[in-house]
Tab-separated table of C-alpha atoms and ligand atoms in Angstrom:
chain	number	residue	atom	x	y	z
A	1	PRO	CA	68.440	98.157	98.107
A	2	ASN	CA	66.751	94.989	99.338
A	3	SER	CA	68.943	92.051	100.326
A	4	GLU	CA	67.714	89.945	97.420
A	5	TYR	CA	69.081	92.454	94.953
A	6	GLU	CA	72.486	92.692	96.621
A	7	LEU	CA	72.812	88.924	96.998
A	8	LEU	CA	71.800	88.390	93.388
A	9	ARG	CA	74.242	90.977	92.087
A	10	ARG	CA	77.117	89.341	93.946
A	11	ARG	CA	75.982	85.857	92.981
A	12	ILE	CA	75.920	86.717	89.269
A	13	TYR	CA	79.412	88.163	89.606
A	14	SER	CA	80.949	85.148	91.308
A	15	ASN	CA	79.127	82.641	89.150
A	16	THR	CA	80.330	84.419	86.025
A	17	LYS	CA	83.818	83.726	87.298
A	18	GLU	CA	82.884	80.124	88.039
A	19	PHE	CA	81.429	79.755	84.560
A	20	TRP	CA	84.707	80.853	83.034
A	21	TYR	CA	86.804	78.659	85.361
A	22	PHE	CA	84.750	75.734	84.086
A	23	ILE	CA	84.923	76.563	80.392
A	24	HIS	CA	88.554	77.676	80.514
A	25	SER	CA	89.758	74.543	82.238
A	26	GLY	CA	87.649	72.323	79.960
A	27	LEU	CA	89.060	74.004	76.872
A	28	LEU	CA	92.635	73.669	78.131
A	29	ASP	CA	92.063	69.927	78.582
A	30	LEU	CA	90.610	69.719	75.122
A	31	GLU	CA	93.546	71.618	73.663
A	32	LYS	CA	95.956	69.142	75.235
A	33	LYS	CA	94.054	66.187	73.835
A	34	ALA	CA	93.772	67.831	70.439
A	35	HIS	CA	97.545	68.269	70.296
A	36	GLU	CA	97.883	64.484	70.471
A	37	SER	CA	95.031	63.225	68.346
A	38	ALA	CA	93.310	66.005	66.433
A	39	PRO	CA	95.796	68.798	65.618
A	40	GLU	CA	93.335	70.381	63.177
A	41	ILE	CA	91.116	71.534	66.032
A	42	VAL	CA	93.869	73.084	68.162
A	43	ASP	CA	93.400	76.450	66.479
A	44	SER	CA	89.652	76.362	67.024
A	45	VAL	CA	90.145	75.686	70.711
A	46	LYS	CA	92.673	78.493	70.976
A	47	TYR	CA	90.164	80.756	69.263
A	48	LEU	CA	87.450	79.860	71.780
A	49	LEU	CA	89.843	80.490	74.659
A	50	SER	CA	90.918	83.881	73.405
A	51	LEU	CA	87.488	85.250	72.566
A	52	GLY	CA	85.873	83.460	75.508
A	53	VAL	CA	88.033	85.282	78.022
A	54	GLU	CA	86.999	88.578	76.451
A	55	HIS	CA	83.360	87.614	76.951
A	56	LYS	CA	84.038	86.891	80.583
A	57	ARG	CA	85.957	90.100	81.176
A	58	SER	CA	83.227	92.179	79.617
A	59	LEU	CA	80.553	90.486	81.708
A	60	LEU	CA	82.472	90.969	84.947
A	61	HIS	CA	83.131	94.574	84.084
A	62	ASP	CA	79.448	95.220	83.375
A	63	ILE	CA	78.256	93.534	86.559
A	64	ASP	CA	80.789	95.576	88.476
A	65	GLN	CA	79.485	98.745	86.834
A	66	LEU	CA	75.990	97.829	87.903
A	67	ALA	CA	76.964	98.633	91.487
A	68	GLU	CA	78.118	102.047	90.365
A	69	VAL	CA	74.993	103.000	88.411
A	70	ASP	CA	72.219	101.386	90.452
A	71	GLY	CA	72.081	104.371	92.775
A	72	TYR	CA	73.028	102.459	95.931
A	73	ALA	CA	76.740	103.298	96.068
A	74	THR	CA	76.186	106.077	98.614
A	75	TRP	CA	74.034	103.795	100.727
A	76	ARG	CA	76.774	101.119	100.717
A	77	GLU	CA	79.404	103.624	101.852
A	78	LYS	CA	77.177	104.909	104.612
A	79	GLU	CA	76.050	101.495	105.786
A	80	ALA	CA	79.670	100.287	105.905
A	81	ASN	CA	80.660	103.335	107.973
A	82	ASP	CA	77.695	102.985	110.295
A	83	LEU	CA	78.314	99.295	110.911
A	84	SER	CA	81.987	99.832	111.522
A	85	GLY	CA	81.225	102.750	113.854
A	86	LEU	CA	78.739	100.608	115.723
A	87	VAL	CA	81.078	97.700	116.418
A	88	GLN	CA	84.111	99.882	117.126
A	89	LYS	CA	82.067	101.702	119.761
A	90	ARG	CA	81.080	98.394	121.324
A	91	PHE	CA	84.718	97.241	121.316
A	92	HIS	CA	85.741	100.424	123.064
A	93	PHE	CA	83.016	99.944	125.662
A	94	LEU	CA	83.995	96.327	126.281
A	95	GLN	CA	87.651	97.183	126.649
A	96	ASN	CA	87.190	100.136	128.995
A	97	PRO	CA	85.005	98.967	131.873
A	98	ALA	CA	83.902	101.432	134.533
A	99	ASP	CA	85.857	99.633	137.242
A	100	CYS	CA	88.776	97.412	136.290
A	101	LYS	CA	88.984	96.031	139.836
A	102	THR	CA	85.662	94.269	139.498
A	103	ALA	CA	85.482	93.832	135.724
A	104	LYS	CA	85.175	90.354	134.238
A	105	LYS	CA	88.358	89.592	132.325
A	106	LEU	CA	89.643	87.197	129.722
A	107	ILE	CA	93.370	86.598	129.641
A	108	CYS	CA	95.065	85.872	126.336
A	109	SER	CA	98.795	85.277	125.967
A	110	LEU	CA	100.482	86.322	122.787
A	111	ASN	CA	102.885	83.417	122.968
A	112	LYS	CA	101.545	81.034	120.355
A	113	GLY	CA	104.500	79.345	118.704
A	114	CYS	CA	103.881	80.540	115.168
A	115	GLY	CA	104.335	83.393	112.695
A	116	TYR	CA	103.017	86.937	112.804
A	117	GLY	CA	99.853	86.291	110.800
A	118	CYS	CA	99.080	83.283	112.957
A	119	GLN	CA	99.590	85.338	116.122
A	120	LEU	CA	97.305	88.100	114.898
A	121	HIS	CA	94.681	85.453	114.253
A	122	HIS	CA	95.254	84.141	117.767
A	123	ALA	CA	94.629	87.644	119.171
A	124	VAL	CA	91.511	88.044	117.011
A	125	TYR	CA	90.156	84.730	118.257
A	126	CYS	CA	90.730	85.875	121.859
A	127	PHE	CA	88.899	89.090	121.084
A	128	MET	CA	85.948	87.214	119.612
A	129	VAL	CA	85.623	85.168	122.783
A	130	ALA	CA	86.008	88.307	124.920
A	131	TYR	CA	83.227	90.008	122.951
A	132	GLY	CA	81.100	86.873	123.115
A	133	THR	CA	81.489	86.490	126.893
A	134	LYS	CA	81.464	90.230	127.574
A	135	ARG	CA	84.807	90.022	129.317
A	136	THR	CA	87.486	92.673	128.909
A	137	LEU	CA	90.392	91.231	126.966
A	138	ILE	CA	93.763	91.391	128.702
A	139	LEU	CA	96.499	90.745	126.178
A	140	LYS	CA	99.706	89.477	127.794
A	141	SER	CA	102.567	90.237	125.457
A	142	LYS	CA	105.747	90.743	127.486
A	143	GLY	CA	108.454	88.740	125.767
A	144	TRP	CA	106.465	88.557	122.529
A	145	ARG	CA	108.712	86.866	119.985
A	146	TYR	CA	108.178	89.693	117.484
A	147	HIS	CA	108.862	92.441	120.003
A	148	LYS	CA	110.162	91.531	123.429
A	149	ALA	CA	109.003	94.758	125.091
A	150	GLY	CA	105.467	93.879	124.144
A	151	TRP	CA	102.566	94.689	121.861
A	152	GLU	CA	101.890	98.114	123.409
A	153	GLU	CA	105.053	99.662	121.995
A	154	ILE	CA	103.900	98.890	118.470
A	155	PHE	CA	100.112	99.100	118.652
A	156	LYS	CA	97.806	100.962	120.998
A	157	PRO	CA	97.071	98.957	124.153
A	158	VAL	CA	93.845	96.968	123.753
A	159	SER	CA	92.530	98.904	126.759
A	160	ASP	CA	93.182	102.461	127.972
A	161	THR	CA	91.933	101.810	131.471
A	162	CYS	CA	92.100	98.127	132.295
A	163	VAL	CA	95.339	96.203	131.889
A	164	ASP	CA	95.638	94.579	135.305
A	165	PRO	CA	95.168	90.833	134.874
A	166	SER	CA	94.357	90.155	138.541
A	167	GLY	CA	90.997	89.482	140.125
A	168	LYS	CA	89.421	87.823	143.136
A	169	SER	CA	88.741	84.551	141.364
A	170	VAL	CA	90.741	83.022	138.555
A	171	SER	CA	90.119	79.925	136.504
A	172	ASN	CA	90.964	78.308	133.261
A	173	TRP	CA	88.440	78.351	130.430
A	174	PRO	CA	85.455	78.190	130.628
A	175	GLY	CA	85.018	79.266	134.277
A	176	ASN	CA	81.496	80.327	135.205
A	177	SER	CA	79.496	83.528	135.361
A	178	GLU	CA	80.982	84.292	138.812
A	179	THR	CA	84.616	83.800	137.811
A	180	GLN	CA	86.274	87.166	137.523
A	181	VAL	CA	89.327	86.165	135.515
A	182	VAL	CA	89.363	83.421	132.893
A	183	ASN	CA	92.486	82.179	131.138
A	184	LEU	CA	91.921	81.332	127.493
A	185	PRO	CA	93.981	78.621	125.800
A	186	ILE	CA	94.851	78.630	122.094
A	187	ILE	CA	91.954	77.772	119.796
A	188	ASP	CA	93.447	74.358	118.989
A	189	SER	CA	93.057	73.181	122.592
A	190	LEU	CA	89.875	75.046	123.472
A	191	SER	CA	87.307	72.922	125.289
A	192	PRO	CA	84.386	73.310	125.490
A	193	ARG	CA	84.105	75.348	122.296
A	194	PRO	CA	81.804	78.363	122.652
A	195	PRO	CA	79.459	79.291	119.796
A	196	PHE	CA	81.392	82.513	119.086
A	197	LEU	CA	84.102	80.933	116.942
A	198	PRO	CA	84.468	81.497	113.201
A	199	LEU	CA	82.754	81.314	110.882
A	200	ALA	CA	80.010	82.681	113.133
A	201	ILE	CA	79.087	86.350	113.079
A	202	PRO	CA	76.967	88.115	115.720
A	203	GLU	CA	73.329	87.319	115.099
A	204	ASP	CA	72.151	90.869	115.774
A	205	LEU	CA	74.367	92.185	112.958
A	206	ALA	CA	73.710	89.374	110.506
A	207	PRO	CA	70.810	90.872	108.497
A	208	ARG	CA	72.697	94.098	107.825
A	209	LEU	CA	76.002	92.339	107.197
A	210	THR	CA	74.673	89.768	104.763
A	211	ARG	CA	73.114	92.542	102.763
A	212	LEU	CA	76.224	94.701	102.738
A	213	HIS	CA	79.027	92.201	102.411
A	214	GLY	CA	79.816	89.157	100.278
A	215	ASP	CA	81.670	87.329	103.075
A	216	PRO	CA	80.505	88.648	106.463
A	217	ILE	CA	82.973	86.673	108.579
A	218	VAL	CA	85.869	88.356	106.780
A	219	TRP	CA	84.280	91.724	107.528
A	220	TRP	CA	83.954	90.732	111.195
A	221	VAL	CA	87.588	89.625	111.464
A	222	GLY	CA	88.608	92.823	109.648
A	223	GLN	CA	86.792	94.977	112.193
A	224	ILE	CA	88.554	93.256	115.082
A	225	LEU	CA	91.908	93.733	113.363
A	226	LYS	CA	91.027	97.384	112.826
A	227	PHE	CA	90.606	97.753	116.585
A	228	LEU	CA	93.630	95.671	117.594
A	229	LEU	CA	96.038	97.137	115.058
A	230	ARG	CA	95.549	100.835	115.854
A	231	PRO	CA	99.186	101.842	115.420
A	232	GLN	CA	101.264	103.824	117.874
A	233	PRO	CA	102.388	107.136	116.280
A	234	GLN	CA	105.872	105.730	115.688
A	235	THR	CA	104.453	102.686	113.891
A	236	ALA	CA	102.113	104.820	111.797
A	237	ALA	CA	105.063	107.004	110.808
A	238	VAL	CA	107.140	104.020	109.708
A	239	MET	CA	104.267	102.640	107.606
A	240	GLN	CA	103.693	106.029	106.005
A	241	GLU	CA	107.380	106.618	105.285
A	242	THR	CA	107.760	103.177	103.753
A	243	MET	CA	104.848	103.749	101.404
A	244	THR	CA	106.192	107.120	100.328
A	245	HIS	CA	109.711	105.797	99.931
A	246	MET	CA	108.504	102.870	97.826
A	247	GLY	CA	106.369	105.091	95.638
A	248	PHE	CA	103.193	103.242	96.525
A	249	LYS	CA	100.352	104.444	94.276
A	250	ARG	CA	97.206	103.191	92.567
A	251	PRO	CA	96.343	101.250	90.611
A	252	ILE	CA	98.321	98.521	92.303
A	253	VAL	CA	97.901	94.805	92.782
A	254	GLY	CA	99.296	93.226	95.939
A	255	VAL	CA	101.077	89.958	95.256
A	256	HIS	CA	102.164	87.706	98.087
A	257	VAL	CA	104.453	84.796	97.273
A	258	ARG	CA	104.960	82.496	100.237
A	259	ARG	CA	107.874	80.120	99.790
A	260	THR	CA	110.654	78.824	102.078
A	261	ASP	CA	109.406	76.557	104.876
A	262	LYS	CA	105.780	76.610	103.696
A	263	VAL	CA	106.358	74.949	100.342
A	264	GLY	CA	106.023	71.194	100.365
A	265	THR	CA	104.844	71.151	103.979
A	266	GLU	CA	101.670	73.218	104.169
A	267	ALA	CA	101.347	74.459	100.584
A	268	ALA	CA	102.323	73.613	97.027
A	269	TYR	CA	104.826	75.564	94.945
A	270	HIS	CA	103.401	78.122	92.522
A	271	GLY	CA	105.649	79.770	89.926
A	272	ILE	CA	105.639	83.552	89.602
A	273	GLU	CA	103.976	83.130	86.172
A	274	GLU	CA	100.843	81.814	87.823
A	275	TYR	CA	100.561	84.867	90.050
A	276	MET	CA	101.289	87.217	87.146
A	277	THR	CA	98.655	85.630	84.904
A	278	ALA	CA	96.084	86.554	87.540
A	279	VAL	CA	97.547	90.058	87.810
A	280	ASP	CA	97.362	90.485	84.013
A	281	GLU	CA	93.766	89.397	84.047
A	282	TYR	CA	92.958	91.987	86.704
A	283	TYR	CA	94.537	94.743	84.630
A	284	LYS	CA	92.861	93.662	81.390
A	285	GLU	CA	89.501	93.927	83.092
A	286	LEU	CA	90.415	97.276	84.649
A	287	GLU	CA	91.469	98.592	81.247
A	288	LEU	CA	87.918	98.138	80.028
A	289	LYS	CA	86.954	101.089	82.186
A	290	THR	CA	90.072	103.214	82.616
A	291	SER	CA	93.368	103.582	80.864
A	292	VAL	CA	96.195	102.315	83.029
A	293	ASP	CA	99.414	104.330	82.864
A	294	LYS	CA	101.562	101.567	84.232
A	295	ARG	CA	100.792	98.061	85.449
A	296	ARG	CA	102.068	98.071	88.990
A	297	ILE	CA	102.381	95.425	91.696
A	298	TYR	CA	103.493	95.390	95.286
A	299	LEU	CA	105.405	92.149	95.713
A	300	ALA	CA	105.750	90.743	99.237
A	301	THR	CA	107.562	87.499	99.817
A	302	ASP	CA	109.672	85.603	102.328
A	303	ASP	CA	112.094	84.662	99.536
A	304	PRO	CA	114.213	87.561	98.153
A	305	LYS	CA	114.990	85.603	94.966
A	306	VAL	CA	111.349	85.998	93.965
A	307	ILE	CA	111.679	89.767	93.617
A	308	ALA	CA	114.759	89.568	91.386
A	309	ASP	CA	113.111	86.846	89.322
A	310	ALA	CA	109.923	88.867	88.841
A	311	LYS	CA	111.836	92.025	87.948
A	312	SER	CA	113.801	90.232	85.241
A	313	LYS	CA	110.802	88.454	83.747
A	314	TYR	CA	108.276	91.306	83.970
A	315	SER	CA	110.272	94.356	82.982
A	316	HIS	CA	107.162	96.018	81.530
A	317	TYR	CA	105.743	96.065	85.059
A	318	GLU	CA	106.539	98.487	87.794
A	319	ILE	CA	107.423	96.154	90.651
A	320	LEU	CA	107.514	97.559	94.152
A	321	GLY	CA	109.139	95.298	96.661
A	322	ASP	CA	112.124	95.339	98.914
A	323	PRO	CA	114.415	92.300	98.866
A	324	SER	CA	115.856	93.361	102.220
A	325	ILE	CA	112.402	92.949	103.785
A	326	SER	CA	112.194	89.410	102.467
A	327	LYS	CA	115.683	88.724	103.802
A	328	THR	CA	114.568	89.513	107.333
A	329	ALA	CA	111.635	87.224	106.670
A	330	ALA	CA	114.074	84.313	106.367
A	331	ILE	CA	113.434	81.667	108.962
A	332	SER	CA	116.548	82.448	110.990
A	333	THR	CA	115.482	86.050	111.660
A	334	ARG	CA	111.760	85.659	111.256
A	335	TYR	CA	110.667	85.816	114.844
A	336	SER	CA	112.541	88.871	115.882
A	337	ASP	CA	112.318	92.623	116.236
A	338	SER	CA	114.221	93.098	113.001
A	339	SER	CA	111.594	91.274	110.997
A	340	LEU	CA	108.595	92.910	112.690
A	341	PHE	CA	108.471	96.086	110.648
A	342	GLY	CA	109.117	94.113	107.488
A	343	ILE	CA	105.989	92.061	107.955
A	344	ILE	CA	103.939	95.027	109.239
A	345	ASN	CA	104.835	97.029	106.118
A	346	ASP	CA	104.249	94.134	103.767
A	347	ILE	CA	100.820	93.378	105.202
A	348	ASN	CA	99.913	97.061	105.194
A	349	MET	CA	100.738	97.513	101.525
A	350	LEU	CA	99.086	94.258	100.495
A	351	ALA	CA	95.942	95.361	102.341
A	352	MET	CA	96.053	98.841	100.763
A	353	SER	CA	96.225	97.374	97.247
A	354	ASP	CA	93.280	97.347	94.850
A	355	TYR	CA	93.401	93.596	94.435
A	356	LEU	CA	95.273	90.676	95.997
A	357	VAL	CA	96.894	87.703	94.320
A	358	CYS	CA	98.260	85.096	96.702
A	359	THR	CA	97.738	81.734	98.327
A	360	PHE	CA	95.113	81.762	101.072
A	361	SER	CA	96.972	78.873	102.685
A	362	SER	CA	99.178	81.653	104.064
A	363	GLN	CA	97.976	83.552	107.107
A	364	VAL	CA	99.938	86.573	105.915
A	365	CYS	CA	97.716	86.952	102.896
A	366	ARG	CA	94.532	86.163	104.770
A	367	VAL	CA	95.342	88.916	107.262
A	368	ALA	CA	95.943	91.372	104.402
A	369	TYR	CA	92.606	90.372	102.866
A	370	GLU	CA	90.825	90.832	106.189
A	371	ILE	CA	92.304	94.293	106.703
A	372	MET	CA	91.467	95.189	103.097
A	373	GLN	CA	87.775	94.817	104.008
A	374	THR	CA	88.066	97.866	106.265
A	375	TYR	CA	88.882	100.081	103.256
A	376	TYR	CA	85.816	99.254	101.145
A	377	PRO	CA	82.137	98.596	101.814
A	378	ASP	CA	82.730	95.116	100.389
A	379	ALA	CA	86.132	93.935	99.156
A	380	SER	CA	85.206	90.262	99.297
A	381	SER	CA	85.847	89.677	95.590
A	382	ARG	CA	89.078	91.665	95.347
A	383	PHE	CA	91.354	88.645	95.422
A	384	ARG	CA	92.555	85.626	93.552
A	385	SER	CA	93.841	82.762	95.684
A	386	LEU	CA	95.931	80.162	93.900
A	387	ASP	CA	95.021	77.517	96.436
A	388	ASP	CA	92.558	77.584	99.344
A	389	VAL	CA	89.265	79.371	99.731
A	390	TYR	CA	89.181	81.761	102.671
A	391	TYR	CA	89.263	80.088	106.065
A	392	TYR	CA	90.050	80.873	109.684
A	393	GLY	CA	92.408	78.525	111.530
A	394	GLY	CA	90.417	76.459	114.029
A	395	GLN	CA	87.092	77.371	112.439
A	396	ASN	CA	83.975	75.237	112.618
A	397	PRO	CA	83.000	73.480	109.367
A	398	HIS	CA	82.382	75.806	106.438
A	399	ASN	CA	78.997	74.751	105.137
A	400	THR	CA	77.202	75.677	101.956
A	401	ILE	CA	73.599	75.132	100.926
A	402	ALA	CA	72.781	73.621	97.550
A	403	VAL	CA	70.465	75.891	95.582
A	404	LEU	CA	70.398	73.573	92.533
A	405	SER	CA	70.370	69.796	92.328
A	406	HIS	CA	73.126	67.900	90.579
A	407	GLU	CA	73.152	64.553	88.755
A	408	PRO	CA	76.700	63.178	88.577
A	409	ARG	CA	77.852	62.955	84.958
A	410	LYS	CA	81.415	61.833	85.530
A	411	ASN	CA	83.277	59.755	88.081
A	412	GLY	CA	83.994	61.697	91.218
A	413	GLU	CA	80.969	63.972	90.995
A	414	MET	CA	78.509	64.297	93.831
A	415	SER	CA	74.822	63.676	93.796
A	416	VAL	CA	73.118	66.774	95.158
A	417	VAL	CA	69.524	67.658	95.958
A	418	ALA	CA	68.650	71.314	96.313
A	419	GLY	CA	68.653	72.118	100.020
A	420	ASP	CA	71.497	69.728	100.871
A	421	LEU	CA	74.168	71.014	103.186
A	422	ILE	CA	77.670	70.540	101.820
A	423	GLY	CA	80.811	71.090	103.895
A	424	VAL	CA	83.462	72.683	101.682
A	425	ALA	CA	86.980	71.307	101.558
A	426	GLY	CA	88.200	73.508	98.711
A	427	ASN	CA	87.531	75.095	95.363
A	428	HIS	CA	89.467	73.548	92.492
A	429	TRP	CA	89.007	76.745	90.452
A	430	ASN	CA	87.871	74.704	87.464
A	431	GLY	CA	84.165	75.025	88.067
A	432	PHE	CA	84.141	72.376	90.787
A	433	SER	CA	84.552	72.362	94.521
A	434	LYS	CA	85.243	69.411	96.740
A	435	GLY	CA	83.240	68.732	99.835
A	436	ARG	CA	81.143	66.418	101.930
A	437	ASN	CA	77.419	66.157	101.402
A	438	LEU	CA	76.065	66.094	104.954
A	439	ARG	CA	72.925	64.230	103.859
A	440	THR	CA	74.708	61.326	102.159
A	441	ASN	CA	78.182	61.665	103.694
A	442	GLN	CA	79.611	61.396	100.189
A	443	ILE	CA	82.914	63.225	99.662
A	444	ALA	CA	83.083	64.303	96.029
A	445	LEU	CA	83.115	67.146	93.515
A	446	TYR	CA	80.163	69.402	92.870
A	447	PRO	CA	79.751	72.408	90.578
A	448	SER	CA	80.620	75.450	92.681
A	449	PHE	CA	77.809	77.549	91.207
A	450	LYS	CA	75.153	75.187	92.554
A	451	VAL	CA	75.668	76.202	96.176
A	452	LYS	CA	75.646	79.325	98.305
A	453	ASP	CA	77.430	79.975	101.575
A	454	LYS	CA	75.527	79.224	104.733
A	455	ILE	CA	76.004	82.295	106.906
A	456	GLU	CA	76.672	81.095	110.445
A	457	THR	CA	75.468	83.242	113.308
A	458	ALA	CA	75.785	83.021	117.089
A	459	LYS	CA	74.008	84.797	119.900
A	460	PHE	CA	76.723	87.196	120.975
A	461	PRO	CA	75.766	89.808	123.590
A	462	THR	CA	74.084	92.736	121.840
A	463	TYR	CA	75.608	95.617	123.815
A	464	ALA	CA	72.291	97.425	123.920
A	465	GLU	CA	73.698	99.891	126.484
A	466	VAL	CA	76.148	101.186	123.845
A	467	ASP	CA	73.767	101.624	120.910
A	468	LYS	CA	71.895	104.651	122.145
B	1	GDP	P1	101.988	81.415	107.118
B	1	GDP	O1	103.031	80.495	107.684
B	1	GDP	O2	102.361	81.919	105.758
B	1	GDP	O3	100.618	80.821	107.148
B	1	GDP	O4	101.908	82.754	108.003
B	1	GDP	P2	102.505	83.123	109.422
B	1	GDP	O5	102.337	84.603	109.551
B	1	GDP	O6	101.921	82.296	110.475
B	1	GDP	O7	104.052	82.783	109.393
B	1	GDP	C1	104.878	83.182	108.342
B	1	GDP	C2	105.904	84.210	108.769
B	1	GDP	O8	106.898	84.292	107.738
B	1	GDP	C3	105.334	85.605	108.846
B	1	GDP	O9	104.753	85.911	110.045
B	1	GDP	C4	106.554	86.456	108.530
B	1	GDP	O10	107.360	86.575	109.663
B	1	GDP	C5	107.240	85.626	107.472
B	1	GDP	N1	106.729	85.983	106.124
B	1	GDP	C6	105.989	85.229	105.283
B	1	GDP	N2	105.707	85.906	104.155
B	1	GDP	C7	106.264	87.128	104.295
B	1	GDP	C8	106.295	88.295	103.477
B	1	GDP	O11	105.757	88.377	102.383
B	1	GDP	N3	106.964	89.368	103.977
B	1	GDP	C9	107.577	89.357	105.199
B	1	GDP	N4	108.187	90.468	105.602
B	1	GDP	N5	107.570	88.275	105.987
B	1	GDP	C10	106.913	87.174	105.553
């Protein structure tokens, strides 16, 4: 297929969703107002809402089917495999230099003071810089808060041949082309910032990736996680046993409910009903194409009360979830060996689900979403976030390009000229996103469907010696 076709297909899909967010939220407002001042129209509004959502579902289903009947499904599978094979081979080459004694190295310490998802993102960031500077990544993980003995007991070492951090010259970031060993700080204190940071993808892969995938940076992060998280046999066995024991099977929606310390500090509270409404919507759309024996969810949370609550309120659902996992996720035990397999299993099952419902403000869910990309040619629309759009901690501004102009009609709306660059702050999931117009500097709301993502690229090394 040509890129135009693939981009258009995905654009119609996401803008159909945006169209319904807009109409749905407008009708809910109207219903509220009607309750107060025009009760006779409440029923009409309810009618529009109930038939309107059927319209939307049918449209999304049909657009989704398009990808199954257009004859390109085999190409997508193959292209996804080829691209993954290509970068995994490069990663292997980078990480296993011919001579470790003289190899250029980048040292990354797995000691960032934060949770598991945050630490994985720290490791991924280190890997991006290693790949970008063509330095073998040395991951220092002795005393890791999630497993004191170190990363290598849980996951395969990031190198088979080169783990010695020493070298004849050592310097802090950035060093120069002669420096053999460079120490990398956490992304938050990185200076100067190289061009390899998210949301940038390697320029040489960009044409193929933008054709294949709806959110190339998520694919890129997913591929790095695929390399980093190759499990040791013991870890693989635990993940497999847990899935079997839980009765993990498809169809299944992964639901992640992040509570405890996150709520009120870094994220707002969302009731279980909000998550389950999104789950219901997923199943109603699925039921347009297949009959579903049982609506099933995998529920991961750091608050064990959530699982009991969901089980009592949604008895017609099969709810997989282990309250004892969430207990070890409590803050007191969070950063310890006992909680490690809990979070590994939770992320694994969320990532293996058909669809994800969660808050992207949580790194746990973003990691699951990133890993999910490795199981499909393009899983970029298999999620519903109740808060943020996808982002990568420490990323450069997320810019979009206006494809349609916009005349403000209400207070708070942005004036947009096609071609404007707009930095996204967030999607309000009501048809509007908030952002800054880089031409006018105005911070305001604009209709989400009027922009498209600007795909950022950087000149990473191309590893020509590997691609033979
Ligand atoms: P964030 O704080 O949600 O953005 O993600 P982090 O991964 O940085 O820190 C949260 C930590 O809380 C995780 O690493 C886990 O240790 C724990 N946690 C949060 N949600 C869950 C969950 O659903 N299951 C388990 N087992 N642990 C969780």
